[in-house]
């Protein structure tokens, strides 16, 4: 049986590959300054890995009810999930400021570390709520998480670019997950429902959050020292 | 219903209370009516206005009554938190529930109990297991002398095998069949893989019955053949601390203290052995258990104990927190702390940053507490895990409002009253605060309608939290902010020295701030005056002893007390830890107590000899010891005891047996032990004293988790067993007997060595003693380390150094807060220049300082270190130059002309009388200078204080008179310097200097001697030093090689202003002419350099070319000349300023506006030109367009100097004050009075720091607040030297010259602060 995290893994690879292809065109300009971009990418990569670890901690296989069937998952298979998540986060985080410069990002008042941290905390809260709270049904879970994610976007991002990135992230995630689910032979309907319910919201919120972090990091590039931002 | 009521209440409680006392009801009604009637005012704008007014009046109230409001708020918080006391504290300890045995069986039968409310929520379903303990108390009684200590364990322990056999073989016959223990007990599989070493001791694949018999695999024969049972039992006692459960505890089933078996059993007095046989049952059949109990009690008849009602105790184990559970928790808390860090970092410009951050965090936390408290009050019991949702709640509530408030209040004008500042700050941000709160409430309300109970609960908490947070922000935090800002202003005030006299030294004087008008825009209408202290107050100093006492009292003592308190507290925490240290220490101490009692030897022989407590006993025992000693000595003298044969041993045994048979000895055990073992009530609950991890540990060995489950502990079955001595003796192991005899012999030999008179023996400390000592040592080291760390943490300052630094510093008056203005620790470097006369002009570039005195000598200093770099040999190298320059006709002619004028002037330097005689007729005033050359083409009228130069002239006049007497001394110094610096010291120059200074002597008549003109002005750019002379000669020197580059002399009119700008030099002459020179690198090959007289050839030759000459630029003397951004500005006495282009000297604009002569001008790179006139008006011009931008009136008499910074304009005038103006609005911000007798000169360091002169000191002011930052004393406080001029070198050094000396003051500390 193909486990859930395997879906996630594959989906992430697909997504990151797609976005890498997308971003390679637009970011050729920024690559003229390799050190800054590389540092940013490294930081975002670390953030992505940490978020993946967190996701793993919140949605352990026991919660998903998957460990009962079949042998326990082999250890070596899971390690490369995290780098893939990191790459995806780096791509999103580098993409977001680029999109902002094209179509206008959130207001500068929102671009502060405190807001970014609040956003991150709400994202963790959304994952937490999805994992821990007993919702009556999958629909309710999906609805609540979607509402929370939209609220996250509205409160901490509010830009069309951020919405687009989040929706793209969520859409690609769902698409890949569903493709995998349909193609695999051992699909159970509950798995599908479950994936439908929490996957899009989580990935939407994750995209918005990582985008926010990326924007904040990009401020360091543009202004040299972000301390100026605080004092001004 | 209740929740709804609570919801409504929480929503309204703070907003209503807030609005009610602020808004005028009448106003509200009026506005409502207006709104209803459709007045044009848009609703939102009206709402905004209302809100801002409400916040304004609220801010006024908060700032007016801080103490009542803070106490009221604290009271509110305490009242709201009161319901929290009812909440159970979270913890991981096990919970107990006691039910009677009958009730338990009833519950099992499905009958519902009457008082079901008492049943805890976890008491659902069946327990994991039932625990039945059979507790055996056994002793050997009566104790006989022939028994060895090990017998006290061996015989009782052997009983365990019997009892276990009985239990295993117990059959209960019911109607259908006979059942035995196998039918009920919990069958366990194998141990966990990691516990292989315990495999032999714990049952596997069978009933889980643990007892001490497991040490010997339930095999009696193994037990009998074990030579050292105590060692066997203790071999797995690896951990010295009793935090966890060891194998021995598991098998014994009783707390180690009760077990009676210790590793050092020989010293134990207790001889009752207690152990338990723990049977874990899977199912509880009370009939079977009863039958077992009856059978066992029948077998051991002594144990028929009358018991009360037996009760079953159910123990619930809470979920253990694992790493997987901790990950989200840790993540959220990390995010929370990062958030708090980033938020509080932005709090700025307040008195106590930490205090405000603390207040902010306290606001948020207490609002959360209020929220939980209110929810509990209204009947909603929190089911969520508080620790998990707490970070989310904090982040939802947020610290943003607080930051916004602080920022808004801080950014209000500093000069307003505190109340008004607070009110204004509040009202500025009122709309955004209300909007944010409303939107947050809306979001949370949306969440409330998700109809998911957990989310609803969270939202409820959040709503109440947000509202109470708003309440606290408005009442608590605003008030704290007001207090803080008031404190900051007080400390600002304290930095300003007071003009009070001695009766009010330590009192505070209210700052003379403008109370007059505050208009709504927040502009101040009147500037504030900064009072300055009289100098006598500044020199006041307290006795040093008193200062030390104050210092100690202020800082060190309090911190030390805190530190000691913390250490004690931590120590108490550690000590009172019930499971940890105390029990261990107590045990160790009790063991060591025997050693210290001095009867260690008796204890070692416990069970053999009587305790010596009675006097008679003492005598007897001594006899006995002596007897033994003789005996042992006699027998053991030939060889060691180990070498003896068995016959000897037998003989000793016989001897001791004979002594024992005397009957005079009391048996230790008889006295210590009760005759009979009793079962007291405490023993029933003996399992309670077990570590709370006892049962989870036991079960975890078999991979059974007790987390969030419970076990039931059945009433234990007590068995009391008394064993006869014969039985014990029959079990003795030969090895043990032998060892025992050995140890006795050993003791005896020790006794003989000890002094028998005192009856006490010194014993080498044993193993346990070492352990206790080691533990004590480690503890002590840890405590010392902890103390050091705490000390470092709490007292970061090095007091010794601070005290040292404050030595020799005049004390400034402190205020109530113990604050005194900072006195600079920088010691000014005094450049003891060799200038024979007063320094005339000073110029500087980044790191070099050039001074020129009236005698014409030029010196070059390092501006950072104060090192004398070189002295320019202006007189000595003159000959070579003249030859070099003689090619030019003009130069030669000029020289000749200059000779005349210079001779006159130089003569005047020496001869004051002649000077006055000479010039008196022409000058309109008595005080005039030799600078007014007789060759002036037209007339000037000078008055006192007209030009900057005038002051110089005055100085010169006085200095020339004063310094004649000591001129010889300094000139000798100069000559020495000359000799050292010049490669070929010439006797001529020495001679010249030596003779010249002699008063009254005629100056040497040689024309060469006075060829170099008196320097009137000096300019420096990189390595180029330009020197403008009174004879109209312009000299260009190289600072790097002390060489003269070139000279230029076309006009005889003296150069009064000189500016170097890149490659050009602009010179203003006294006749109103402005010359533009260009420095060119001339070709070295074409020059024939023949100068060999004491001058070093310049490395690159630079020549001077006169590009343009504007003649006359002004009809009256030029008073100021500035060059910036390609423009040259000249200010003149003819009421105008002119702007020229630097490259082609084209006059761009003539600026008219001053009603009197323009005395000073300043222009910076932004082409903003500031000029000050003799009428006291300052004009701001735009030099690009030539238009007037602004004007400032504030000075009453002529302005002497003016400077612009990006934000301010600073001016100083002859009316003894220095004014700081706002550059944009042209408003007077501060005016600083000059101290009487001080020069009006000032300097600006790094755009924000103003340096003014004081009496013997420099005052450093921060321009943005107008407060005195530092006072730098230039000399000892008793001697005042007047500072003539201040020059800022680079960005951190201030050079001020006072007479012949230059003082260098480096200000790294101030700059660090400002940057």
XYZ file of N, CA and C in Angstrom, chain A residues 53-54 57-58 112-115 117-118 120-122 124-126 128-129 132-136 140 144 147-148 151 154-156 220 227 229-232, chain B residues 324-325 327-329 331-332 335 338-340 342-343 345-346 348 388 392 394-400 403 407 439-440 443 446 450-455:
222
model
N 9.263 18.750 8.695
C 9.442 17.985 9.936
C 8.249 18.180 10.855
N 7.807 19.430 10.893
C 6.669 19.752 11.753
C 5.421 19.013 11.287
N 5.588 15.660 12.306
C 5.325 15.476 13.727
C 3.840 15.560 14.032
N 3.137 16.437 13.296
C 1.709 16.586 13.569
C 0.894 15.461 12.946
N 6.774 42.816 8.270
C 7.593 42.925 9.465
C 7.749 41.533 10.025
N 8.825 41.371 10.767
C 9.059 40.031 11.294
C 7.958 39.606 12.253
N 7.413 40.553 12.957
C 6.367 40.166 13.904
C 5.172 39.589 13.165
N 4.822 40.251 12.037
C 3.682 39.745 11.278
C 4.005 38.385 10.679
N 5.981 36.199 11.840
C 5.951 35.181 12.892
C 4.526 34.841 13.283
N 3.686 35.858 13.305
C 2.279 35.559 13.606
C 1.698 34.654 12.534
N 3.272 32.556 10.677
C 3.828 31.215 10.858
C 3.096 30.490 11.986
N 2.842 31.239 13.056
C 2.166 30.614 14.190
C 0.763 30.187 13.815
N 0.086 31.023 13.034
C -1.267 30.637 12.638
C -1.217 29.413 11.730
N 0.998 27.027 11.850
C 1.193 25.882 12.740
C -0.112 25.549 13.452
N -0.831 26.612 13.814
C -2.114 26.394 14.471
C -3.100 25.673 13.584
N -3.077 26.001 12.309
C -3.999 25.330 11.386
C -3.656 23.841 11.292
N -2.119 22.176 13.504
C -2.412 21.618 14.816
C -3.904 21.313 14.952
N -4.700 22.303 14.539
C -6.146 22.115 14.661
C -6.596 20.936 13.808
N -5.434 17.695 15.638
C -5.828 17.346 16.991
C -7.329 17.428 17.241
N -7.975 18.321 16.539
C -9.373 18.558 16.890
C -10.253 17.541 16.189
N -11.211 17.076 16.953
C -12.150 16.104 16.398
C -13.242 16.852 15.649
N -13.186 16.783 14.359
C -14.270 17.365 13.589
C -15.298 16.271 13.343
N -16.513 16.736 13.169
C -17.567 15.743 12.999
C -17.372 14.935 11.732
N -16.667 19.036 7.267
C -16.514 20.098 8.237
C -15.036 20.431 8.430
N -13.606 24.081 7.655
C -12.962 24.869 8.697
C -11.544 25.229 8.313
N -11.511 27.862 5.685
C -11.818 29.175 6.247
C -10.601 29.743 6.958
N -9.993 28.889 7.752
C -8.830 29.348 8.514
C -7.706 29.777 7.573
N -8.533 33.026 6.046
C -8.340 34.064 7.055
C -6.869 34.397 7.220
N -5.891 36.528 4.372
C -6.468 37.862 4.447
C -5.760 38.702 5.514
N -5.416 38.039 6.609
C -4.848 38.798 7.713
C -3.378 39.097 7.491
N -2.661 38.187 6.909
C -1.209 38.347 6.896
C -0.617 38.531 5.519
N 15.991 42.116 3.041
C 17.396 42.228 3.409
C 18.237 42.523 2.177
N 17.275 46.792 9.479
C 17.117 47.568 10.703
C 16.555 48.943 10.370
N 14.388 49.558 8.342
C 12.938 49.457 8.230
C 12.269 49.695 9.563
N 12.883 49.170 10.592
C 12.235 49.267 11.898
C 12.311 50.679 12.433
N 13.423 51.297 12.164
C 13.563 52.622 12.750
C 12.768 53.665 11.989
N 12.567 53.390 10.722
C 11.888 54.417 9.943
C 10.421 54.496 10.308
N 7.465 13.187 20.652
C 6.551 13.474 19.546
C 5.502 14.484 19.974
N 5.089 14.402 21.256
C 4.114 15.372 21.735
C 4.747 16.744 21.908
N 7.098 18.167 20.139
C 7.550 18.898 18.956
C 6.656 20.084 18.628
N 5.337 19.879 18.511
C 4.517 21.060 18.217
C 4.578 22.093 19.320
N 4.593 21.624 20.532
C 4.624 22.541 21.665
C 5.866 23.407 21.610
N 7.717 23.992 19.048
C 7.675 24.867 17.883
C 6.883 26.122 18.176
N 5.701 25.930 18.728
C 4.869 27.105 18.958
C 5.516 28.035 19.968
N 8.249 29.985 18.281
C 7.681 31.075 17.483
C 7.214 32.193 18.399
N 10.164 34.193 19.654
C 10.711 35.015 18.575
C 9.813 36.208 18.332
N 8.530 35.957 18.389
C 7.578 37.044 18.177
C 7.719 38.108 19.257
N 7.803 37.645 20.481
C 7.926 38.610 21.576
C 9.231 39.372 21.437
N 10.944 40.035 18.669
C 10.901 41.005 17.587
C 9.985 42.160 17.923
N 8.977 41.870 18.717
C 8.048 42.945 19.044
C 8.670 43.914 20.024
N 11.622 44.452 20.649
C 12.814 45.115 20.163
C 12.471 46.482 19.574
N 11.233 46.610 19.187
C 10.861 47.844 18.524
C 10.480 48.939 19.501
N 11.166 51.729 21.666
C 12.367 52.551 21.643
C 12.058 53.901 22.247
N -0.932 24.129 25.340
C -0.848 24.050 23.883
C -1.457 25.269 23.215
N -0.869 30.218 20.826
C -1.756 30.693 19.774
C -2.564 31.882 20.255
N -1.725 34.026 22.563
C -0.867 35.204 22.649
C -0.675 35.806 21.269
N -0.484 34.942 20.291
C -0.216 35.460 18.959
C -1.468 36.062 18.342
N -2.613 35.506 18.715
C -3.841 36.102 18.190
C -4.060 37.464 18.821
N -3.857 37.518 20.126
C -4.057 38.802 20.803
C -2.983 39.784 20.371
N -1.764 39.336 20.442
C -0.692 40.123 19.847
C -0.234 41.292 20.687
N 0.951 41.730 20.350
C 1.536 42.870 21.049
C 1.492 44.126 20.175
N 0.804 44.006 19.020
C 0.895 45.096 18.064
C 0.350 46.403 18.620
N 2.711 48.168 20.797
C 3.815 48.799 20.075
C 3.358 50.065 19.383
N 4.838 53.737 20.119
C 5.453 54.505 19.052
C 4.747 55.848 18.878
N -11.782 44.065 13.793
C -11.572 43.022 12.787
C -11.181 41.708 13.446
N -10.389 41.806 14.494
C -10.038 40.573 15.204
C -11.272 39.913 15.787
N -13.178 38.181 13.052
C -12.577 36.901 12.644
C -12.899 35.818 13.664
N -16.405 34.662 13.504
C -16.615 33.720 12.400
C -16.189 32.323 12.836
N -18.172 28.051 13.515
C -17.813 26.827 12.803
C -18.455 25.609 13.431
N -18.972 25.775 14.630
C -19.704 24.712 15.315
C -18.842 23.490 15.611
N -17.567 23.685 15.623
C -16.687 22.629 16.118
C -16.378 22.977 17.574
N -16.681 22.101 18.484
C -16.595 22.491 19.907
C -15.237 23.040 20.294
N -14.181 22.405 19.810
C -12.856 22.857 20.229
C -12.578 24.255 19.711
N -12.969 24.490 18.464
C -12.726 25.815 17.891
C -13.597 26.847 18.574
